[in-house]
Tab-separated table of C-alpha atoms in Angstrom:
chain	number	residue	atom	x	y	z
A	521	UNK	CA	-24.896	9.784	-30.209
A	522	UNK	CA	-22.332	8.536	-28.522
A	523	UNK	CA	-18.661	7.446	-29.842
A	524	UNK	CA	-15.959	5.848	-29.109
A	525	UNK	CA	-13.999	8.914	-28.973
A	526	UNK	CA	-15.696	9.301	-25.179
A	527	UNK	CA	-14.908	5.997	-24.266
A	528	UNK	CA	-10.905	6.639	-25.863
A	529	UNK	CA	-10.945	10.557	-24.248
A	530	UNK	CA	-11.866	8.479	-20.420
A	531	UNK	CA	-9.189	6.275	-21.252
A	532	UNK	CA	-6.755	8.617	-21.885
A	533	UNK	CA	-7.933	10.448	-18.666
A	534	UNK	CA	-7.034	7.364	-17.243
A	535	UNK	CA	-4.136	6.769	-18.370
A	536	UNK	CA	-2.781	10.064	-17.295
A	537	UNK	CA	-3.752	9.670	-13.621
A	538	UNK	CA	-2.222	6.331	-13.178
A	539	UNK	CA	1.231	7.789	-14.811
A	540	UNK	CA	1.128	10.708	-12.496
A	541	UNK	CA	0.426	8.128	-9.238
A	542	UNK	CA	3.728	5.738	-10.450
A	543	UNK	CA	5.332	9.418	-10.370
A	544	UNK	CA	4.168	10.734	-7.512
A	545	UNK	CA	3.607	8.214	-5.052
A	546	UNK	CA	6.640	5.751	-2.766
A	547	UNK	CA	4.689	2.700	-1.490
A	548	UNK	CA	5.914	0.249	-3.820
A	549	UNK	CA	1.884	-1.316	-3.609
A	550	UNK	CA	0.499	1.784	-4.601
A	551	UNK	CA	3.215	2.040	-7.891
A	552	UNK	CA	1.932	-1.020	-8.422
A	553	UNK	CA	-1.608	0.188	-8.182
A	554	UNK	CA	-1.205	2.820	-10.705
A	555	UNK	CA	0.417	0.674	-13.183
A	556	UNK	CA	-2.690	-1.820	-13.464
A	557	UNK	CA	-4.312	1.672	-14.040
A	558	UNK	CA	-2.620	2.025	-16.531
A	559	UNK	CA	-3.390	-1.377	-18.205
A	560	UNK	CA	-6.833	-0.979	-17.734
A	561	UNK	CA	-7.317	2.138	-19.291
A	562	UNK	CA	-5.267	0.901	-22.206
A	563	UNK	CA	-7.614	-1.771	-22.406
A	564	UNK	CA	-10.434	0.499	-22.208
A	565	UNK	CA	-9.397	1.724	-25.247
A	566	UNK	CA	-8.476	-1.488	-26.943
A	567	UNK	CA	-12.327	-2.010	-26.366
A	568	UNK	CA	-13.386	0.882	-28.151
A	569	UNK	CA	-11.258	1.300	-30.974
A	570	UNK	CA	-12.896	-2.876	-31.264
A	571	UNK	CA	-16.263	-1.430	-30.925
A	572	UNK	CA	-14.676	0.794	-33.942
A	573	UNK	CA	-13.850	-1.536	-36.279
A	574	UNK	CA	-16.786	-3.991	-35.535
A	575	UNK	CA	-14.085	-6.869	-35.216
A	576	UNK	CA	-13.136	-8.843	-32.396
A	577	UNK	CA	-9.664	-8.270	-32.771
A	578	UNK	CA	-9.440	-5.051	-29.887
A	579	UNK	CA	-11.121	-7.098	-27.421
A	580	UNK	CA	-8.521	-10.539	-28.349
A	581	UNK	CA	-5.662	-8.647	-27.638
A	582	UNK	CA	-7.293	-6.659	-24.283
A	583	UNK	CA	-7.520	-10.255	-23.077
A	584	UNK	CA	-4.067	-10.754	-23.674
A	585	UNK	CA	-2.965	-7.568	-21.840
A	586	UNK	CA	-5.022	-9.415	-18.507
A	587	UNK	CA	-3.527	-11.934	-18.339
A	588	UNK	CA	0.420	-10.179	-18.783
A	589	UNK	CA	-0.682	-8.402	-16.166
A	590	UNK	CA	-1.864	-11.106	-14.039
A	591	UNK	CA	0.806	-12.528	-14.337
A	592	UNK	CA	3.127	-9.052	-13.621
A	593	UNK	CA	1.179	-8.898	-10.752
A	594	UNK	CA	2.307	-12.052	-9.403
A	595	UNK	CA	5.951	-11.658	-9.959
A	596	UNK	CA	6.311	-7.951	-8.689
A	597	UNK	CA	4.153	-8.800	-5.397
A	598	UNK	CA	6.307	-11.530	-4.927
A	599	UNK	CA	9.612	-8.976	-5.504
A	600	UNK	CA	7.738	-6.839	-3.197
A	601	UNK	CA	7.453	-9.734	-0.395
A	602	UNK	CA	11.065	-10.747	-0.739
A	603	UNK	CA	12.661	-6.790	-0.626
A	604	UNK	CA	9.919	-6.401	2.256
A	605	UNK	CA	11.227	-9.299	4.799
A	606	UNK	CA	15.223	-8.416	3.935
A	607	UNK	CA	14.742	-4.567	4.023
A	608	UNK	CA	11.507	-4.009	6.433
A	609	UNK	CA	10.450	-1.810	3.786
A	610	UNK	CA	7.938	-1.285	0.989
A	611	UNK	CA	8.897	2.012	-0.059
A	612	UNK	CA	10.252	2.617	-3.403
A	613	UNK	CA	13.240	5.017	-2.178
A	614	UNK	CA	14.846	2.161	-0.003
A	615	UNK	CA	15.588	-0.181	-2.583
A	616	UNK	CA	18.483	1.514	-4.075
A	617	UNK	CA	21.244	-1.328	-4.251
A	618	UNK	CA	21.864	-0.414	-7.652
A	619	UNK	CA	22.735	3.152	-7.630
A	620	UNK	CA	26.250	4.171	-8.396
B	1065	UNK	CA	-27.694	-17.371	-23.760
B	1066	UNK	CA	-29.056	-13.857	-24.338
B	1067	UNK	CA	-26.933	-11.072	-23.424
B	1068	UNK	CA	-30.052	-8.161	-23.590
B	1069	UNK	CA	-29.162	-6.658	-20.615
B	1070	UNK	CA	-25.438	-6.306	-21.466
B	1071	UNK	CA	-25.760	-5.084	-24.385
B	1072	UNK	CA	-26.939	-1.841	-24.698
B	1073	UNK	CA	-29.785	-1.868	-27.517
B	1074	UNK	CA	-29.226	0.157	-30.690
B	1075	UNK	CA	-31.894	2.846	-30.192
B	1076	UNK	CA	-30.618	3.716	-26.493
B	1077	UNK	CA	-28.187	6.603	-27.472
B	1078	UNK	CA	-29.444	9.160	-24.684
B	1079	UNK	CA	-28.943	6.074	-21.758
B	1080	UNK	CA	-25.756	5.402	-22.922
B	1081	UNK	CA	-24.708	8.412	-23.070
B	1082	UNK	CA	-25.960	9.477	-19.274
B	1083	UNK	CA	-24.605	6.001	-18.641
B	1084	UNK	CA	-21.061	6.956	-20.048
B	1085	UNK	CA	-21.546	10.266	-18.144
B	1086	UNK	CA	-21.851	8.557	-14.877
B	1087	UNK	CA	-19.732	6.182	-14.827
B	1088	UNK	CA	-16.697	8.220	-15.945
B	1089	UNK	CA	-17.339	10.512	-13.489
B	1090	UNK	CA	-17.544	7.816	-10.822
B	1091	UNK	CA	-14.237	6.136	-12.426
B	1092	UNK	CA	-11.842	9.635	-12.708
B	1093	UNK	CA	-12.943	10.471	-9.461
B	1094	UNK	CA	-12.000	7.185	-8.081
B	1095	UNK	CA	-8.811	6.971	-9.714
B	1096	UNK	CA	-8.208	10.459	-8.556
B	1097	UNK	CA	-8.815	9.582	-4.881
B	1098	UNK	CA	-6.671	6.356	-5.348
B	1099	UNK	CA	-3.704	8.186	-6.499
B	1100	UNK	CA	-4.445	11.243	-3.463
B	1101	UNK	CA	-5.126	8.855	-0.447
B	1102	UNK	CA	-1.923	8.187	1.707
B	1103	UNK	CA	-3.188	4.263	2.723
B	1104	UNK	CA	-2.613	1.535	0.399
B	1105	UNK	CA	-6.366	-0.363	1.246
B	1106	UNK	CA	-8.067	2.957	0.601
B	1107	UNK	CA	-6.104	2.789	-2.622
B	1108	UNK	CA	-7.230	-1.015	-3.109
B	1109	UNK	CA	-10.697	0.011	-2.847
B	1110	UNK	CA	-10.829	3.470	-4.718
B	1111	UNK	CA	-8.895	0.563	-7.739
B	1112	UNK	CA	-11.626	-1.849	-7.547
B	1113	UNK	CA	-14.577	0.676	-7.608
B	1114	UNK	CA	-12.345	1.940	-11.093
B	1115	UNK	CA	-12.233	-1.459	-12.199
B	1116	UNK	CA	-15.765	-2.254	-11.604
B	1117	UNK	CA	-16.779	0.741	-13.625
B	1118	UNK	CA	-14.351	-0.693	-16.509
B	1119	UNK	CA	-16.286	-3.799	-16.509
B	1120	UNK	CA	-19.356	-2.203	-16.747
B	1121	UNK	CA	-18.329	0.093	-19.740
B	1122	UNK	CA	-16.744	-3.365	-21.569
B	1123	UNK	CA	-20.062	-4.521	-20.811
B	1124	UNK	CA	-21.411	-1.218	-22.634
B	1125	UNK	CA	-19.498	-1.478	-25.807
B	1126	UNK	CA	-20.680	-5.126	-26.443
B	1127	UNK	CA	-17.637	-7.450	-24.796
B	1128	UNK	CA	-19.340	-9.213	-22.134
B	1129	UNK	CA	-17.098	-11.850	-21.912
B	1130	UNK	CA	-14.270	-9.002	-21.205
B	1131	UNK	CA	-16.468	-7.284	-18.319
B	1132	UNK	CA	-16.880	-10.876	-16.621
B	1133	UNK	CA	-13.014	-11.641	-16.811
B	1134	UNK	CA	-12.315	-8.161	-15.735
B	1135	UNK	CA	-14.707	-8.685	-12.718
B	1136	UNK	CA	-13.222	-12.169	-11.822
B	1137	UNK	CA	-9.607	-11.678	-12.875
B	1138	UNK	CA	-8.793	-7.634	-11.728
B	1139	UNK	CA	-11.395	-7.663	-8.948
B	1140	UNK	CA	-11.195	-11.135	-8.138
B	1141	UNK	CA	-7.509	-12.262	-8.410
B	1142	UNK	CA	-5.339	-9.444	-8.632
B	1143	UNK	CA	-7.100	-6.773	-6.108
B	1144	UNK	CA	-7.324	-10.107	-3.498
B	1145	UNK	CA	-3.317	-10.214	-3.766
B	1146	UNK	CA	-2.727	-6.765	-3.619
B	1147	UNK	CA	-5.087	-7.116	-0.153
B	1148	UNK	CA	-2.794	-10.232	0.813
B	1149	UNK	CA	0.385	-8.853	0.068
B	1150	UNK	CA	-0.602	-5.050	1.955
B	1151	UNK	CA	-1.404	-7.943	5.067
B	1152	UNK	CA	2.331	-9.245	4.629
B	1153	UNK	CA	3.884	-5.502	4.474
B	1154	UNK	CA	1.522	-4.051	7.010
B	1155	UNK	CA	-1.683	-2.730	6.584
B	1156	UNK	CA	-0.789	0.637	7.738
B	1157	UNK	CA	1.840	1.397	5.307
B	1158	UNK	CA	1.150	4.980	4.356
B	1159	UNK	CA	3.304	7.262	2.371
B	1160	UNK	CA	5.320	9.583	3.730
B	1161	UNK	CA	4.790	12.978	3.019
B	1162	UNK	CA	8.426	13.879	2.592
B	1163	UNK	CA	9.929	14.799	-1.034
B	1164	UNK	CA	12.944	12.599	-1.512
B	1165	UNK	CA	13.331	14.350	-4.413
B	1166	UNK	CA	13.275	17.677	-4.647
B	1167	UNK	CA	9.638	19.529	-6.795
B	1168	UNK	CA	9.279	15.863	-7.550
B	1169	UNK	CA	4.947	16.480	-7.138
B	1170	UNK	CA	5.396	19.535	-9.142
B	1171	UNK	CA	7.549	18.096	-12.127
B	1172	UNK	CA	4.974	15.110	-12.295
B	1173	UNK	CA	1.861	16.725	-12.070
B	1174	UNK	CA	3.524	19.105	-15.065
B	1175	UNK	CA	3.907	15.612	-16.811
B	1176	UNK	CA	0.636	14.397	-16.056
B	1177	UNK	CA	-0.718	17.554	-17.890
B	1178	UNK	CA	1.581	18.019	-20.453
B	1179	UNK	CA	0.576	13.863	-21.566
B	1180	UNK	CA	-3.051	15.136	-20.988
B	1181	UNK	CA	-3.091	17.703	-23.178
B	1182	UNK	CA	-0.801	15.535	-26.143
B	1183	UNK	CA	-3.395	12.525	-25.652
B	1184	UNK	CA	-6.774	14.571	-25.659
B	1185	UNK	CA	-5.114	16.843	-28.582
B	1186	UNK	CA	-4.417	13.604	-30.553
B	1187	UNK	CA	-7.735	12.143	-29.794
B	1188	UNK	CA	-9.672	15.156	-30.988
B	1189	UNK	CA	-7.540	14.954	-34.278
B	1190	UNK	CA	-8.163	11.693	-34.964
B	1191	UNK	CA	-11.331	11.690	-36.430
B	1192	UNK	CA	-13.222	8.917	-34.821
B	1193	UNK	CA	-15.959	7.815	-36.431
B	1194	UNK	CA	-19.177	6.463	-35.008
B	1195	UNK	CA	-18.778	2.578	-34.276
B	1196	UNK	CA	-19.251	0.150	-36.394
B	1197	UNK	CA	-23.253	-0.875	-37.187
B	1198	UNK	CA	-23.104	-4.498	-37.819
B	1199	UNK	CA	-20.136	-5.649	-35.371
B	1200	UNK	CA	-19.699	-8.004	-31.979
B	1201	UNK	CA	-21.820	-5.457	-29.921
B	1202	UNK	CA	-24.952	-6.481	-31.866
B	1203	UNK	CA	-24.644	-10.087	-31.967
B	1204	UNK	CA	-25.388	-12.280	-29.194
B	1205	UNK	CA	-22.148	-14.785	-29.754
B	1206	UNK	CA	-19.461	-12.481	-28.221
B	1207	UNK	CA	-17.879	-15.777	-26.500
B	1208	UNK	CA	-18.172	-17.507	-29.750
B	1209	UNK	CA	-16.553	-15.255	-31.805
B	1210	UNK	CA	-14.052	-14.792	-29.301
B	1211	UNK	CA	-13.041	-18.216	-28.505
B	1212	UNK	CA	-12.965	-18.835	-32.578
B	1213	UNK	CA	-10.759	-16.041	-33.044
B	1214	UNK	CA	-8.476	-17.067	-30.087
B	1215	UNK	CA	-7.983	-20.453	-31.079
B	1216	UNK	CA	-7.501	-19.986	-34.818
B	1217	UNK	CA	-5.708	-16.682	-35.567
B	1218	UNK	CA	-4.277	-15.932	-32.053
B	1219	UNK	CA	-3.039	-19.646	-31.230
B	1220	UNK	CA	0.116	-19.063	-30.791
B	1221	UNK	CA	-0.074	-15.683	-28.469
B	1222	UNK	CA	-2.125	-17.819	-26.314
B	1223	UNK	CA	0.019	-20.874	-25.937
B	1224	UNK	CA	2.933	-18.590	-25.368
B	1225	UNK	CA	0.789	-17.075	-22.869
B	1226	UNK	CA	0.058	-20.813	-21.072
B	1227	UNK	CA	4.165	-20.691	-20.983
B	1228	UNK	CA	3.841	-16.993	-19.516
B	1229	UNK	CA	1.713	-17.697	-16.283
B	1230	UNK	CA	3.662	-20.835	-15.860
B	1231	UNK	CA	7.029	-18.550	-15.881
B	1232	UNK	CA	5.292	-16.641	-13.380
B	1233	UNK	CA	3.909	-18.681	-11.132
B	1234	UNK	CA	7.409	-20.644	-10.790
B	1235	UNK	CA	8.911	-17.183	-10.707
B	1236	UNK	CA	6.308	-16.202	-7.899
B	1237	UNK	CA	7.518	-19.414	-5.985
B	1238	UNK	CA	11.365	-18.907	-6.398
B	1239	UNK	CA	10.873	-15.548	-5.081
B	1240	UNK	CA	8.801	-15.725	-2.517
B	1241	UNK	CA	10.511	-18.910	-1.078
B	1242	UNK	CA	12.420	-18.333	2.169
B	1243	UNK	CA	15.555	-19.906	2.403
B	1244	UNK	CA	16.490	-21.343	5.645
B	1245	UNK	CA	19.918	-19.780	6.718
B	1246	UNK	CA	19.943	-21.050	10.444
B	1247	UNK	CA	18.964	-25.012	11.091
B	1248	UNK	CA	15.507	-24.849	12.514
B	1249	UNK	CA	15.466	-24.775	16.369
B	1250	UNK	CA	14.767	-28.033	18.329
B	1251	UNK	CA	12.268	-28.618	21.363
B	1252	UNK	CA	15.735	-28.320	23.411
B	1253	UNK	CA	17.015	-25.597	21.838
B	1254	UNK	CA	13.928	-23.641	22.304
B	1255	UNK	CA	13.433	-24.319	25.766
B	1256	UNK	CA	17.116	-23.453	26.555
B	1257	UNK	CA	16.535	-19.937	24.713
B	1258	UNK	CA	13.483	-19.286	26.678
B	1259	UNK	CA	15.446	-20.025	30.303
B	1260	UNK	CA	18.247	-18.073	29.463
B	1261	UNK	CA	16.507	-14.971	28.383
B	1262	UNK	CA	14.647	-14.315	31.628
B	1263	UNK	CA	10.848	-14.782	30.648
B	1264	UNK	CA	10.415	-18.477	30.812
B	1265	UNK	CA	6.444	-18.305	31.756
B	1266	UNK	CA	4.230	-17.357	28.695
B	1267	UNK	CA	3.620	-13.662	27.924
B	1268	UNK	CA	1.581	-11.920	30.086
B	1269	UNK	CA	-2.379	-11.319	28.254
B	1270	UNK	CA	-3.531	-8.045	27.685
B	1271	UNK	CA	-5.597	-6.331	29.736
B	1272	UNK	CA	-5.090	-8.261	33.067
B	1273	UNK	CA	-6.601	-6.254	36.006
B	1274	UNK	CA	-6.910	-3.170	33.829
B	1275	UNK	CA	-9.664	-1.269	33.442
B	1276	UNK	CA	-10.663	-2.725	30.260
B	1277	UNK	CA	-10.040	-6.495	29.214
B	1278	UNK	CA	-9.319	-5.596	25.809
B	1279	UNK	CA	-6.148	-6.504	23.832
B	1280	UNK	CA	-4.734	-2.940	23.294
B	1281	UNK	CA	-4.838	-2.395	27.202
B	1282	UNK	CA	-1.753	-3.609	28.949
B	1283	UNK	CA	-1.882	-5.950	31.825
B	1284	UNK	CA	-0.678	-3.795	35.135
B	1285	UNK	CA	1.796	-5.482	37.140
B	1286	UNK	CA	1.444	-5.298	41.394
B	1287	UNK	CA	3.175	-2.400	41.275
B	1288	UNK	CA	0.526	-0.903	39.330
B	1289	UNK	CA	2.620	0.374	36.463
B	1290	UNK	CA	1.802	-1.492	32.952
B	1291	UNK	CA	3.890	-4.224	31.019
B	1292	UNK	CA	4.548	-3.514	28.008
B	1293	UNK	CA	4.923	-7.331	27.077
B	1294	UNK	CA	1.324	-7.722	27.470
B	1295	UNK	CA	0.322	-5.910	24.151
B	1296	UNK	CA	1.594	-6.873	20.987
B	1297	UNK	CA	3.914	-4.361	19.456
B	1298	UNK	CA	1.977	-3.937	16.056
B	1299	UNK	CA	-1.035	-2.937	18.070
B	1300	UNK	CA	1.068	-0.629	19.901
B	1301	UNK	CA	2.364	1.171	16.861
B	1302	UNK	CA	-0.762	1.288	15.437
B	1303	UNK	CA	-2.462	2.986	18.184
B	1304	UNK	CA	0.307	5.202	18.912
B	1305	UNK	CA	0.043	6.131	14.964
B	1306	UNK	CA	-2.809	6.965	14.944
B	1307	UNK	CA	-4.040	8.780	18.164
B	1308	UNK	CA	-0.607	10.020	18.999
B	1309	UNK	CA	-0.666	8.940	21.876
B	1310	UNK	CA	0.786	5.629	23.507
B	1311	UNK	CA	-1.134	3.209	24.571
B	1312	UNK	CA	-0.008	3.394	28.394
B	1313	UNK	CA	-0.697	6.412	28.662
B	1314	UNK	CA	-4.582	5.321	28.275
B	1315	UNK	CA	-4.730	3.518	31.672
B	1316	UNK	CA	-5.336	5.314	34.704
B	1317	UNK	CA	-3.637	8.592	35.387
B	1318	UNK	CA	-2.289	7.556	39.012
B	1319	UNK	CA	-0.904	4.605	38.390
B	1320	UNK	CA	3.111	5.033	37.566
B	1321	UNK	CA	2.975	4.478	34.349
B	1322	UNK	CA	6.014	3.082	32.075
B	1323	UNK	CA	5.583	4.650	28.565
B	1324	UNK	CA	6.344	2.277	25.607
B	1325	UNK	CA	8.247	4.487	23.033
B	1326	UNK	CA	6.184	3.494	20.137
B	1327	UNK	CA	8.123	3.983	17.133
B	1328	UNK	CA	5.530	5.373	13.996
B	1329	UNK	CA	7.766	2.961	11.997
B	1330	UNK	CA	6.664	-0.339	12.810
B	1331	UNK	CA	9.029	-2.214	10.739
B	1332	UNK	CA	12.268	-0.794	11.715
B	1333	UNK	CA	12.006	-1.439	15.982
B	1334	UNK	CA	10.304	-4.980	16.957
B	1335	UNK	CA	9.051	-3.607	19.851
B	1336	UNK	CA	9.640	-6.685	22.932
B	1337	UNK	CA	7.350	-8.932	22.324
B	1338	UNK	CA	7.659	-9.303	18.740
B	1339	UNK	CA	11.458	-9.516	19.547
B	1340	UNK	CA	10.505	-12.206	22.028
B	1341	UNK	CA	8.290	-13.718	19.209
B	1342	UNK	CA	10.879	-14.117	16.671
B	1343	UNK	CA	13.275	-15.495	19.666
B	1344	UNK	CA	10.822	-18.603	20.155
B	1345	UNK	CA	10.312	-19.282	15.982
């Protein structure tokens, strides 16, 4: 039989490989990658801990989480487009303006 | 509407189960390879194959409606502008290799375990039951439900969420507009610029009276040796990144041959024609 605990174990999994890519990794698109990752597995588990509680109430707020991160997609591409055409760059190392 | 083949039926333990099996396997090795692969559209894809395999386990556990936004919004919307914006930044953006900080990998990856080990140890603790008997993955009104529940108990969160993708879209526009520092050239203007800096007939095409008429081949000049206005500088890069070799050095060996210095970092050094580009916009 199986439970939600695999689905919530995957999702954890998950979770834990797109933290280690924001860590790990420079191009700004691939940080960006990782972080949907991360959403997604979270909503993975919003799913199953729905499936749970036989309410709708998981799957409501994984809806939710799309569309904040629709729309954080939008607004860091378009950060990412800007800090591309005045610094030539998409790494994450050459924006540094803010340091000191 | 009947949602039979979505919904996995109750006495199908054992498929769901090799289902699970599969597609997690499928979806941490993906996510793996997407966080391992130095170019960004390998990354794109390795994402969408993860996100497919997300839709299809929503679709598992009985939220149909879920998988088919996941499909249309993730796949659909989001991956399309990560592909759009990797076409603005250059397609061939890889990561460098380099540690900028120092044991950075080997501090992370520690991390990555250490939040492993706290999540799974926290999972197995929890006690999590079997799901629910008589709940949305049985009934054949996901939508319904959903949509009731949204617009009675959740109204608010989703009308602040209208005023959310507004914010963003506007915020999308304000940032992504250009602001015009210079007044935009004239007809005159142009034509003066393209006098005074020595090449006032077009570009020459690639590939002119070399050996092959493609665009990466530069046109030779009488003198035999190759122009390097005749190929763009992106291809140029490109090539040189990733045989290692320029792409002069591909005509023929007796020809004097001018080497273009590609640069592996495109963005930095417009090579001459792109310089020449941005002269004439």
């Amino acid at each position: 039989m199986i439970s939600p605990a695999h689905y919530i174990a995957l999702a954890a999994i998950l979770f834990v490989i797109g933290g280690v890519g924001v860590l790990i990794r420079r191009n700004a698109l691939v940080v960006f990658m990782s972080v949907e990752l991360m959403l997604n597995a979270v909503n993975l588990s919003f799913i199953a801990f729905s499936r749970l509680h036989g309410n709708l109430d998981g799957q409501v707020i994984a809806f939710f989480v799309m569309v904040v991160a629709a729309a954080e997609v939008v607004v860091g591409l378009a950060i990412l487009t800007s800090i591309f055409r005045t610094r030539k760059s998409a790494s994450v190392d050459d924006a540094n303006l803010l340091k000191y | 509407m009947s949602h039979s083949l979505l919904l996995a039926s109750p006495g199908s333990d054992f498929t769901e189960l090799a289902t699970w099996w599969i597609l997690a396997i499928v979806a941490v090795g993906a996510a793996l390879g997407m966080i391992f692969t130095r170019r960004a559209v390998h990354c794109a894809v390795l994402l969408a194959v993860v996100m497919l395999v997300l839709a299809a386990m929503y679709a598992m556990q009985g939220a149909p409606f879920l998988a088919f936004v996941q499909v249309i919004v993730y796949t659909g919307a989001v991956l399309m502008l990560f592909l759009f914006v990797m076409m603005i930044v250059g397609i061939s953006s890889a990561d460098s290799i380099i540690e900028t900080i120092k044991g950075q990998r080997f501090w992370a990856a520690l991390a990555g375990i250490a939040l492993l080990v706290l999540l799974i140890l926290v999972v197995g603790h929890a006690a999590i039951g079997p799901a629910a008997p008589s709940g949305p993955r049985n009934s054949s009104a996901n939508v319904n439900d959903l949509a009731a529940l949204i617009f009675t108990r959740y109204v608010f969160p989703f009308e602040v969420t209208s005023a959310l993708l507004i914010t963003a879209a506007l915020g999308a526009m304000v940032l992504a507009h250009r602001e015009r520092t210079s007044p935009k050239p004239t007809q005159r203007m142009l034509s003066r610029q393209r006098v005074a800096s020595g090449h006032p007939a077009p570009l020459p095409g690639p590939g002119t009276y070399a050996r092959h008429n493609a665009v990466d081949m530069p046109a030779l000049l009488p003198d035999g040796s190759a122009s390097r206005l005749s190929v763009s500088g992106v291809l140029a890069t490109r090539e040189a990144g990733r045989t290692g070799i320029a792409i002069t050095e591909l005509i023929e060996p007796g020809a004097p041959v001018e080497v273009i210095e590609a640069e592996p970092d495109a963005g930095e050094q417009p090579a001459d024609r792109d310089e020449l580009n941005q002269e004439k916009l």
